[in-house]
Coordinates of C-alpha atoms in Angstrom, one line a residue:
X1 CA 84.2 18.4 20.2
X2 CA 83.2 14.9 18.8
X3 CA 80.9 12.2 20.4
X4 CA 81.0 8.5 20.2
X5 CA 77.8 7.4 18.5
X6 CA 78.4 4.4 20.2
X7 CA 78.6 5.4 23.6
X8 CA 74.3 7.1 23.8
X9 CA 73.7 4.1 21.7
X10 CA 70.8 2.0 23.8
X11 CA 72.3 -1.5 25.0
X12 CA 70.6 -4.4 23.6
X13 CA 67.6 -6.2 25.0
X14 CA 68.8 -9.5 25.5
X15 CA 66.6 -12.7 24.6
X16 CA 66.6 -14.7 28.0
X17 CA 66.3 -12.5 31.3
X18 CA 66.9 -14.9 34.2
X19 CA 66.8 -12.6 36.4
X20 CA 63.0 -11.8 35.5
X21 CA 62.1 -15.9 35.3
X22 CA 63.5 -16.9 38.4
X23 CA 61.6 -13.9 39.7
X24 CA 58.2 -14.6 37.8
X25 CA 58.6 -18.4 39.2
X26 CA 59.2 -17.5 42.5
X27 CA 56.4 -15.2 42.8
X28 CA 54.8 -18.6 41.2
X29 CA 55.2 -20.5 44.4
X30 CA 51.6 -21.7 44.8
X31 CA 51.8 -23.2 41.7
X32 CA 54.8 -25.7 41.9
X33 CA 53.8 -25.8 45.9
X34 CA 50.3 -26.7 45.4
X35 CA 51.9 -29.6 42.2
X36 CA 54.1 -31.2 45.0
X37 CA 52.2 -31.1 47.5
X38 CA 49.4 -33.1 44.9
X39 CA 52.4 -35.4 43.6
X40 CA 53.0 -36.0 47.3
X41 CA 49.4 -36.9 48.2
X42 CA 48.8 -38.9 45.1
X43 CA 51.9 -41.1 45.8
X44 CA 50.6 -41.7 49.3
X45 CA 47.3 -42.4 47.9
X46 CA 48.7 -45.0 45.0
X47 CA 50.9 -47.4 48.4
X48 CA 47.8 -47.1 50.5
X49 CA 44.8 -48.0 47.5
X50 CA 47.3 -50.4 45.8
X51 CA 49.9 -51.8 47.6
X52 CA 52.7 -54.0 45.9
X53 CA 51.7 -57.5 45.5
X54 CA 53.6 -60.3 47.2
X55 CA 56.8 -60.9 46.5
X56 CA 59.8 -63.7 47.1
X57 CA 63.7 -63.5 46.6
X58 CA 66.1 -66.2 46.1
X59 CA 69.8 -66.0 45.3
X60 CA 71.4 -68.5 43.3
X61 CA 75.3 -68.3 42.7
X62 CA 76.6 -69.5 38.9
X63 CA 79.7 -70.8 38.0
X64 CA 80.8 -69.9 34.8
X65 CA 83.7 -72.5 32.7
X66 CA 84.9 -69.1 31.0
X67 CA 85.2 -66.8 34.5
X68 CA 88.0 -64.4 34.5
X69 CA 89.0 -61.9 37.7
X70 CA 88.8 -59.4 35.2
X71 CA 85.2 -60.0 34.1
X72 CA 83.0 -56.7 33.5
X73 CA 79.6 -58.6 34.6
X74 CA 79.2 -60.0 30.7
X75 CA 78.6 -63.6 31.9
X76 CA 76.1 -62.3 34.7
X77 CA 74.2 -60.1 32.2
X78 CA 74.0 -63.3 29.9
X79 CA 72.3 -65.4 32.8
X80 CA 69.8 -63.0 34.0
X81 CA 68.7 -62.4 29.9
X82 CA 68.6 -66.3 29.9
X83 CA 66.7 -65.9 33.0
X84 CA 63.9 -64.0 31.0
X85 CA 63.2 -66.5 28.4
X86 CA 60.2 -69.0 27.4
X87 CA 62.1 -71.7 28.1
X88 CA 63.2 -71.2 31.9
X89 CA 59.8 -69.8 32.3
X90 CA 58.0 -73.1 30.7
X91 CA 60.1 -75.3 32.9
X92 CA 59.2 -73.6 36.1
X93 CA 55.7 -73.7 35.2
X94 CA 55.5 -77.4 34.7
X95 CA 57.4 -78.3 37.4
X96 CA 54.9 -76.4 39.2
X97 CA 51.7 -78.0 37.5
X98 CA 50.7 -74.4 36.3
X99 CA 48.8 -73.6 33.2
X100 CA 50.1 -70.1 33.0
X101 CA 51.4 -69.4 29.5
X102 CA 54.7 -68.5 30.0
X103 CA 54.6 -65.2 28.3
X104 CA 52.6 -64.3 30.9
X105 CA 55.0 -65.9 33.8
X106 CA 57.6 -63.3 32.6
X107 CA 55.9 -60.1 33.6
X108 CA 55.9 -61.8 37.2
X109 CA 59.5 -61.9 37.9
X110 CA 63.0 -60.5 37.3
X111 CA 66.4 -61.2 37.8
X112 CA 69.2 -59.2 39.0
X113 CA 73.0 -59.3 38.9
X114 CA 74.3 -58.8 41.9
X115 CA 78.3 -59.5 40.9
X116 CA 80.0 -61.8 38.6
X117 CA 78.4 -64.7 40.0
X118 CA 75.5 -64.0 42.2
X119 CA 72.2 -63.6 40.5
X120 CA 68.9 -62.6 42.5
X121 CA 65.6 -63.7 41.6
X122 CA 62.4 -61.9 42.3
X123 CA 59.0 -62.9 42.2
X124 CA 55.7 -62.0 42.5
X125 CA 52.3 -63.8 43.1
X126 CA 49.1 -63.3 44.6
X127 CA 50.4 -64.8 48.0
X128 CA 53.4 -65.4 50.2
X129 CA 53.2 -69.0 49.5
X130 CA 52.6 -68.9 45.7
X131 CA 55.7 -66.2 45.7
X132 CA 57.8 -68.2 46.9
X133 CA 57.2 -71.6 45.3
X134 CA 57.5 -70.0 42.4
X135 CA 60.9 -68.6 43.3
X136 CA 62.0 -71.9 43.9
X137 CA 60.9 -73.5 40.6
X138 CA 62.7 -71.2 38.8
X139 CA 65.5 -71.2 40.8
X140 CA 65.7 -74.9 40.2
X141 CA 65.3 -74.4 37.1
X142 CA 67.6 -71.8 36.4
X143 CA 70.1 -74.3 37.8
X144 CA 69.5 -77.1 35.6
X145 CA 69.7 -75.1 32.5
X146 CA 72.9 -74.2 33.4
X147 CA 74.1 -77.4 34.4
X148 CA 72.9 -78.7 31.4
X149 CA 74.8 -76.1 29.1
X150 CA 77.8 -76.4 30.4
X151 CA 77.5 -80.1 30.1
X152 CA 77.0 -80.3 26.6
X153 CA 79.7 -77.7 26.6
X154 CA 82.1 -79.8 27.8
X155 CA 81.2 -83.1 25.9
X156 CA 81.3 -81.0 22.6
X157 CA 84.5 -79.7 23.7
X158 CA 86.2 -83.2 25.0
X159 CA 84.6 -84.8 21.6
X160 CA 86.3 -82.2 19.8
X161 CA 89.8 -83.0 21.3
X162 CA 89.3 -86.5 20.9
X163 CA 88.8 -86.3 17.2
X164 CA 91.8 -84.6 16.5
X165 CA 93.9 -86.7 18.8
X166 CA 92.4 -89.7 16.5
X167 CA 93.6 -88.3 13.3
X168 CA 96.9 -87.9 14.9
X169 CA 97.0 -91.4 15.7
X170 CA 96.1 -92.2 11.9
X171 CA 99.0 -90.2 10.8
X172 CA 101.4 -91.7 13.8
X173 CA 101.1 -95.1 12.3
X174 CA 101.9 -93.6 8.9
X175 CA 105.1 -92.4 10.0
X176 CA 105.8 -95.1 12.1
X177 CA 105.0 -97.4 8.8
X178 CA 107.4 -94.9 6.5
X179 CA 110.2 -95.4 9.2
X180 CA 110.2 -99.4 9.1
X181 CA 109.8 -99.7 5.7
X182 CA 113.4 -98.2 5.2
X183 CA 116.1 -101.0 5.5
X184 CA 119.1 -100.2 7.4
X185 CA 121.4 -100.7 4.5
X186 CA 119.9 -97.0 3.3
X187 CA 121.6 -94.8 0.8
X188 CA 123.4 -92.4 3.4
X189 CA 121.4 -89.4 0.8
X190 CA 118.4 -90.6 2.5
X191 CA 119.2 -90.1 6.0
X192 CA 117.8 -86.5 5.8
X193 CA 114.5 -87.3 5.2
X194 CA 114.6 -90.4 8.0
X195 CA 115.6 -87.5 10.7
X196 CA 112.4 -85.6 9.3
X197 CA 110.4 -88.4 10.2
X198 CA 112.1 -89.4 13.6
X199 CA 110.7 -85.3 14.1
X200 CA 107.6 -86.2 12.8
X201 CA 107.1 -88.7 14.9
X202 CA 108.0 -87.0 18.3
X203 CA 105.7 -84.2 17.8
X204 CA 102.8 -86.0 16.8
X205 CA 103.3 -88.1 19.8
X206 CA 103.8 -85.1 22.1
X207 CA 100.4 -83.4 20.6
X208 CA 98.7 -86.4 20.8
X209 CA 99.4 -86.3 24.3
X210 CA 98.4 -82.9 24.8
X211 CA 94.9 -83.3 23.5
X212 CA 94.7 -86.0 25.9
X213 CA 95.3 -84.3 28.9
X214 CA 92.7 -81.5 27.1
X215 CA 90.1 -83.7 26.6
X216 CA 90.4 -84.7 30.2
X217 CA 90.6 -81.5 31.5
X218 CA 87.5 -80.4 29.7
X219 CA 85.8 -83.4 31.2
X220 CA 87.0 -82.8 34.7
X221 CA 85.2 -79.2 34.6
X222 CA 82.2 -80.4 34.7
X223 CA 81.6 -81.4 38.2
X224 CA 82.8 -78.4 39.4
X225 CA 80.5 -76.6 37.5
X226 CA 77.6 -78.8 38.7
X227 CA 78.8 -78.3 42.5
X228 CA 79.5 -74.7 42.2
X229 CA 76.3 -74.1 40.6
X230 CA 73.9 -74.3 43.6
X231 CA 71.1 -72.0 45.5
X232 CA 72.4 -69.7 48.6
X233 CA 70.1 -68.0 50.2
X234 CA 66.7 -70.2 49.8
X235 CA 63.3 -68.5 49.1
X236 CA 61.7 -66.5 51.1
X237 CA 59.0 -64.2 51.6
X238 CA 59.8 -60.4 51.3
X239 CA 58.2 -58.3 54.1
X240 CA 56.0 -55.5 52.4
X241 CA 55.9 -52.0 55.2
X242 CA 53.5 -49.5 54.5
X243 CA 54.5 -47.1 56.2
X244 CA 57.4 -47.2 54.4
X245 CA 56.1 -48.1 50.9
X246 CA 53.9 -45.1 51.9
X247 CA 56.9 -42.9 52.5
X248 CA 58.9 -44.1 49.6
X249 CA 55.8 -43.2 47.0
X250 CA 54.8 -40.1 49.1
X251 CA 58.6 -38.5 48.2
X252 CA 58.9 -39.6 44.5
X253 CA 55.2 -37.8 43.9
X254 CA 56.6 -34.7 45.8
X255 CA 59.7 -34.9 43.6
X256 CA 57.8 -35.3 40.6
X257 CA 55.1 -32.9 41.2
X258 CA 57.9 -30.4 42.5
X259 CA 59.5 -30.5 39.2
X260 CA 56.8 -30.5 37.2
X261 CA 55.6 -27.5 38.8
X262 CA 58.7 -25.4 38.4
X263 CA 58.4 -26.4 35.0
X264 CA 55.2 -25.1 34.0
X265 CA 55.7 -21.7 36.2
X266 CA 59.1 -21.5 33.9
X267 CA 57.3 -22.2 30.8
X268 CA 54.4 -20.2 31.5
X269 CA 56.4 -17.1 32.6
X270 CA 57.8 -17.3 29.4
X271 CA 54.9 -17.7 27.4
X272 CA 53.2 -14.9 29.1
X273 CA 55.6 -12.1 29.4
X274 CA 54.0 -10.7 32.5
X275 CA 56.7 -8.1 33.5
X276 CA 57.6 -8.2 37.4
X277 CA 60.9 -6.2 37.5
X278 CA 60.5 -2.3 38.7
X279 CA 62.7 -1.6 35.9
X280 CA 60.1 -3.6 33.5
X281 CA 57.3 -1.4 34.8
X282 CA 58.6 2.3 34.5
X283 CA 60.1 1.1 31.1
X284 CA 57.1 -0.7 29.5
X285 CA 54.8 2.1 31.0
X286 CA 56.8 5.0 30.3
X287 CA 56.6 6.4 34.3
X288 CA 58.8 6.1 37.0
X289 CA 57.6 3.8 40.2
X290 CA 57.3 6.0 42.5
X291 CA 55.8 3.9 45.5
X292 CA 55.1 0.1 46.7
X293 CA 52.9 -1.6 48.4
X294 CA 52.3 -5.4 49.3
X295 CA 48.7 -6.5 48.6
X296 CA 45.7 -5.6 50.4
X297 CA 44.2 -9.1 52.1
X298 CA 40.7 -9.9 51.6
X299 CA 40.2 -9.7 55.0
X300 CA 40.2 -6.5 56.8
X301 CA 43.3 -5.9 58.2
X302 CA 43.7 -6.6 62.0
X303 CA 46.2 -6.4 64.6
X304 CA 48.5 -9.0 62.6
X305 CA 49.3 -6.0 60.1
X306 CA 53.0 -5.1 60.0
X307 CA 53.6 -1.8 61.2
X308 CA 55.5 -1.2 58.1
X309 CA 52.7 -1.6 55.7
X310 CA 50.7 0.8 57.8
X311 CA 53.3 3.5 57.7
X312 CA 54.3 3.2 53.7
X313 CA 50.5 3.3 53.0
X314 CA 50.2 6.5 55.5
X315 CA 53.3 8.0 53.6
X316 CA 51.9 7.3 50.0
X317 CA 48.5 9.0 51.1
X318 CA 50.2 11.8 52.2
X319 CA 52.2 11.6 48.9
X320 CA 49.7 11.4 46.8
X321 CA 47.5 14.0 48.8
X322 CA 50.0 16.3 48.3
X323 CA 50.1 15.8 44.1
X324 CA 46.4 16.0 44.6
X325 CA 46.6 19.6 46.3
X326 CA 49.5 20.9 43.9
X327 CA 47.1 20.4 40.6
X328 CA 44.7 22.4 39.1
X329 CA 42.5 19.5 37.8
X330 CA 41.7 16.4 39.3
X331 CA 43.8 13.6 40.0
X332 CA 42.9 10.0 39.2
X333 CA 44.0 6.2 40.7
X334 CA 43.7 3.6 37.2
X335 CA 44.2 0.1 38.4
X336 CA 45.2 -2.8 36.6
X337 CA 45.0 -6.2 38.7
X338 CA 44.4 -4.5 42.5
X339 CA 41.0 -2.9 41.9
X340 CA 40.8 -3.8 46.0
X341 CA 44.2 -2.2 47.1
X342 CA 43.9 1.1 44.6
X343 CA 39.8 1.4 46.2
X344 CA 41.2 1.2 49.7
X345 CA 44.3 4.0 48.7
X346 CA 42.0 6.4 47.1
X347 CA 40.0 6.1 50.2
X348 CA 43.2 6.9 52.4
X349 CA 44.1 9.9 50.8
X350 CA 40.5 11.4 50.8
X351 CA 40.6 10.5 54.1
X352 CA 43.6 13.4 54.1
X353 CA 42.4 15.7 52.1
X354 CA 38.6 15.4 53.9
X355 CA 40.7 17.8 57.2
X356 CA 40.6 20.7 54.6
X357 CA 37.4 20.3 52.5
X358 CA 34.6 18.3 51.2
X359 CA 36.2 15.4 48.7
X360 CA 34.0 13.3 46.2
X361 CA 35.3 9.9 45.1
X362 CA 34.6 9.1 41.7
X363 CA 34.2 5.3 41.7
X364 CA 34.4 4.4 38.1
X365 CA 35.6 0.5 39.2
X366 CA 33.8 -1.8 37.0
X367 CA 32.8 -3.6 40.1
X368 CA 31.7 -2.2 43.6
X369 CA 34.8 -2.2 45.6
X370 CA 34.1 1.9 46.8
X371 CA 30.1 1.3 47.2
X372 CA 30.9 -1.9 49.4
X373 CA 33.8 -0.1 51.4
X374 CA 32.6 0.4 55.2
X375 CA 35.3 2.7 56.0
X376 CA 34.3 6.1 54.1
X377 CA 35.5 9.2 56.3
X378 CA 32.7 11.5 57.0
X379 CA 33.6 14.2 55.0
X380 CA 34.1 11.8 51.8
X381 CA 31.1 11.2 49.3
X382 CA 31.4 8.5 46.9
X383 CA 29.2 8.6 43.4
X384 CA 29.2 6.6 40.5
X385 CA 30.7 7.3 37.3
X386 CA 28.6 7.7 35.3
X387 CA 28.0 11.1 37.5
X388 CA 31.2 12.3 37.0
X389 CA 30.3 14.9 34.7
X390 CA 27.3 16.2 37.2
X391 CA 30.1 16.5 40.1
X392 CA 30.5 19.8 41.2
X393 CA 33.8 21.5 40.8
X394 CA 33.8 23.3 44.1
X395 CA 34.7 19.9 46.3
X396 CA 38.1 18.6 45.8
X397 CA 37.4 15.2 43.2
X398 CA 39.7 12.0 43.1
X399 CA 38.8 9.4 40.2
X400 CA 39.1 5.8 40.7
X401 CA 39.3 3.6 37.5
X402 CA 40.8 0.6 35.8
X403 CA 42.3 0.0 32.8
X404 CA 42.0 -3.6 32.5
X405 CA 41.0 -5.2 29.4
X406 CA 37.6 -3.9 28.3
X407 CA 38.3 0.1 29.6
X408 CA 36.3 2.5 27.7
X409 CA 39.5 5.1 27.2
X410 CA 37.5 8.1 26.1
X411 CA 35.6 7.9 29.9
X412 CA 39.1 8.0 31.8
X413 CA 39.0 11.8 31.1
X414 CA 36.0 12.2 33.3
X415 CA 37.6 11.1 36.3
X416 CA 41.1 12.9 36.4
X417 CA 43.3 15.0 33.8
X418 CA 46.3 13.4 35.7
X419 CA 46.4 9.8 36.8
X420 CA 48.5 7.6 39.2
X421 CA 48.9 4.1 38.0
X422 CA 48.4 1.5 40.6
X423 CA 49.6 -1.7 38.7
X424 CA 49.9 -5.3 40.6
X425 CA 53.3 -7.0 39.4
X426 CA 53.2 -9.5 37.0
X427 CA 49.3 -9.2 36.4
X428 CA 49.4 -7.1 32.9
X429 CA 51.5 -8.6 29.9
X430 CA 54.0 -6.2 28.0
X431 CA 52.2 -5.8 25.2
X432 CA 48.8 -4.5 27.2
X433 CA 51.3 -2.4 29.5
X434 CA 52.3 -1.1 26.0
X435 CA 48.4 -0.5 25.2
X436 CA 48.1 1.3 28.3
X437 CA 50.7 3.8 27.9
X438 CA 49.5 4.9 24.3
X439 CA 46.0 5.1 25.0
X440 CA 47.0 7.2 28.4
X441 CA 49.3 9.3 25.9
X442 CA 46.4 9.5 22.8
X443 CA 44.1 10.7 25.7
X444 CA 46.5 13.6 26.6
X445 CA 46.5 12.1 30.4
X446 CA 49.5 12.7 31.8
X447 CA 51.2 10.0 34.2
X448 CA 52.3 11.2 37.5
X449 CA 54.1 7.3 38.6
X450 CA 53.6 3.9 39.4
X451 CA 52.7 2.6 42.3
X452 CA 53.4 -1.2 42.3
X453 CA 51.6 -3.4 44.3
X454 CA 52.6 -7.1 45.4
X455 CA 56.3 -6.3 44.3
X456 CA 59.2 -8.9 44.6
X457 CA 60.3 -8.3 48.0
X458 CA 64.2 -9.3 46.4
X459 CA 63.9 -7.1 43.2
X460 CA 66.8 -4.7 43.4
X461 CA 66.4 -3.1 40.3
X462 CA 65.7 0.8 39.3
X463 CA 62.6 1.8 38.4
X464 CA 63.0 5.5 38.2
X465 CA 63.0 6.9 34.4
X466 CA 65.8 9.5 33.7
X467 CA 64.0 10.2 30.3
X468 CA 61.1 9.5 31.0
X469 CA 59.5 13.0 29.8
X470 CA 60.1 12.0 26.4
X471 CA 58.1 8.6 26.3
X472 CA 55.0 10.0 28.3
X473 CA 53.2 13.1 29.7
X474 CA 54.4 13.4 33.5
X475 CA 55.7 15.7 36.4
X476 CA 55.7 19.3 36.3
X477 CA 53.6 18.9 32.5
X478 CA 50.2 20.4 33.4
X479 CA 48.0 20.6 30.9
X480 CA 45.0 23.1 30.6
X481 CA 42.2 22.7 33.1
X482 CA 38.6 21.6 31.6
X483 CA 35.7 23.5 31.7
X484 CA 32.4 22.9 33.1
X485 CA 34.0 19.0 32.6
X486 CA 33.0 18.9 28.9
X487 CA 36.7 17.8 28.2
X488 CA 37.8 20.9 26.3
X489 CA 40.6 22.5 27.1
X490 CA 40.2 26.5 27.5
X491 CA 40.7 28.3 24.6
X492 CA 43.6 31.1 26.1
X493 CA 45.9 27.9 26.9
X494 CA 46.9 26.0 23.4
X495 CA 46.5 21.7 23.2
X496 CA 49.8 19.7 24.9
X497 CA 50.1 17.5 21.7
X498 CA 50.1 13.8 22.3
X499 CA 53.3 12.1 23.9
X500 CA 55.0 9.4 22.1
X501 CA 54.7 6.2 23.6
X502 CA 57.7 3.8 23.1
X503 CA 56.6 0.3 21.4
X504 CA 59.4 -1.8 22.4
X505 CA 61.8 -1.8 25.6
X506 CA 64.9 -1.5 23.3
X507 CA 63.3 1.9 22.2
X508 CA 62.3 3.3 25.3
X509 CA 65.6 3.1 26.3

């Protein structure tokens, strides 16, 4: 019988999981909310503490000599970049008696195209009067520039006609000359080129004629260019609300600050590589997920706790109470991002195992979540760590510890031969969850399971390990109990060598 290679080959990790950033940016939410909701404030802020100066429109409608139905808006765009220039500018300013450069006078107003012939003019000033005087002034001037171009249009145009109508004329009276010189007693040979002439002379007439009528024409398209030319809708005053410059500002920020924010969690949840998948977990940690739980508040928990918390927390005490019972050696909780949630579990299942015997709790927390806790059972007696190796043996122990960043690995030992990681999604990066695992594995601690905490409520993914035996030290492995808690295994039960510890997804799978 022959395999396919191919078929137990492990599928490839891929480079981009969206799956795991739209998760990791959702779980990001008071990031981007707490961005827009600045980006809102600020933009609220900005149209109360400086609200738009005052401001003036005009229309002015322009009649173009070249306008076609079929213009694209090329004549319009030309008269609003005229518009912008030194020279309407300077005119406006002296007919308004200003000193303003008119450099300056440009950054003040702006003109629109609102079709093929209707241009808008905006301006702004430091009052509703000055706003619109100066909308006027430009207007006018605007208008007389225009006028005044198409004038000179015209004239250079008619002038043009006229001039070659003129050296028609001069070669008319050639031709006319060439014809009366011949007498009518002509050579019959030359009648040929007198009928070339008699043509001659009939065009030339009828072109002359047509630049005529041209030069006329041209000449007669000036006053309607003057007339047409003209201001519609005279300046006025544009009324400022701010309420709804407020409003306008107030959603722009929000957009802004919204997209901003979903940036940066996007980018950062790249950057960091914080795994937040179950899947992630049991593969980077090399131990299935064998529990959840949302976070512990920092408050203590009232009548506002769901009843479904209450019952998957009972349920995981009894769980874990009942791993507890089934070993020979001590179980411990290792934290890593919930030192308050894992404090508050190991307290729930000693407060199980306390109805058949005395339990110590080994708090070996860098801080003092256990020593501050006011709900101890009776039966439960909390110590230090650095007292774990005075404990007696007789009382049922449960080891609390962390392996954040800093951990001293050789002391993990001390408080529990088997461990149950409690692990807050997205709080470790892969490479530390890595470090975690082979430290775990080089301190021949096996891993009973995950439990997550603060999981995304819409991850659907597995997080149970088919293989995991062969990437770390868990369920039914015991290895030998410790004696006297000196950390040496017994001598009539050989060492479980170290487990190997994938260092990559792709190979743990």
């Amino acid at each position: 019988m022959t395999t396919n290679p191919s078929a137990d080959a492990p599928a490839p990790t891929p480079l981009f999981d969206l799956h795991s950033l739209v998760v990791s940016v959702r779980r990001r939410r008071r990031l981007w909310c707490s961005l827009a909701l600045l980006g809102l404030l600020i933009g609220a802020a900005l149209a109360v503490l400086m609200p738009p100066p005052p401001s003036a429109a005009t229309k002015v409608l322009v009649v173009h000599q070249e306008d076609q139905p079929n213009d694209t808006g090329t004549l319009i765009r030309t008269d609003v970049e005229i518009l912008g220039t030194t020279r309407i500018a300077g005119r406006a300013l002296a007919a308004l008696k200003s000193a303003e450069k008119p450099e300056d006078f440009l950054q003040d107003y702006r003109g629109t195209g609102l079709t093929n012939n209707l241009l808008q003019i905006d301006v702004t000033a430091k009052s509703d009067a000055d706003a619109v005087a100066r909308a006027k002034a430009l207007a006018d001037a605007f208008v007389a520039d225009h006028v005044r171009r198409m004038q000179t249009a015209a004239k250079a145009e008619a002038k043009a006609l006229r001039e070659q109508r003129d050296r028609m004329r001069d070669e008319l009276k050639e031709v006319n000359a060439s014809i009366g010189d011949r007498s009518p007693e002509t050579d019959p040979q030359d009648s040929a080129s007198i009928e070339s002439l008699f043509s001659r002379r009939a065009e030339l007439t009828s072109r002359i004629a047509d630049y005529d009528q041209r030069a006329e024409e041209a000449q007669m398209g000036t006053p309607k260019i003057i007339a047409g030319t003209q201001i519609v809708d005279a300046p006025r005053a544009v009324p400022q609300s701010l309420p709804k410059s407020a409003a306008t500002k107030a959603a722009i920020g929000l957009v802004l600050g919204l997209v901003l924010g979903l940036a940066l969690a996007a980018v950062t949840s790249v950057v960091a590589d914080r795994p937040v998948l179950r899947r992630e977990m049991a593969a980077n940690l090399g131990a299935s997920v064998i529990a959840e739980l949302p976070r512990v508040p920092r408050r203590p928990a009232g009548r506002w706790q769901l009843k479904r918390t209450r019952v998957a927390r009972e349920r995981l005490a009894a769980s874990l109470a009942r791993t507890a019972r089934g070993s020979r050696e001590p179980v411990s909780l290792l934290e890593l991002g919930c030192a308050r949630t894992t404090s508050a579990i190991a307290l729930d299942v000693a407060g199980v195992l306390a109805a058949e015997g005395p339990v110590i709790v080994i708090d070996g927390l860098p801080g003092s979540e256990l020593a501050d806790s006011r709900r101890v059972p009776g039966d439960v007696t909390v110590v230090g760590g650095e007292r774990a190796a005075t404990v007696s043996h007789q009382a049922r122990r449960i080891g609390v510890g962390s392996v954040a960043p800093g951990t001293a690995w050789t002391d993990l030992q001390y408080l529990g031969s088997r461990t149950v990681l409690v692990v807050r999604a997205g709080h470790g990066s892969t490479a530390w969850l890595h470090t975690v695992a082979r430290q775990l594995a080089d301190q021949r601690i096996p891993v009973v399971g995950v439990v997550l905490i603060d999981p995304d409520p819409r991850d659907r993914t597995d997080g149970t390990l088919w293989d995991g035996l062969h990437t770390a030290l868990r369920g039914p492995h015991e290895r030998p109990p410790r004696q006297n808690g000196t950390g040496q295994p017994r001598s009539e039960r050989p060492s479980v060598p170290a487990a190997r510890v994938p260092y990559s997804d792709q190979e743990a799978r």
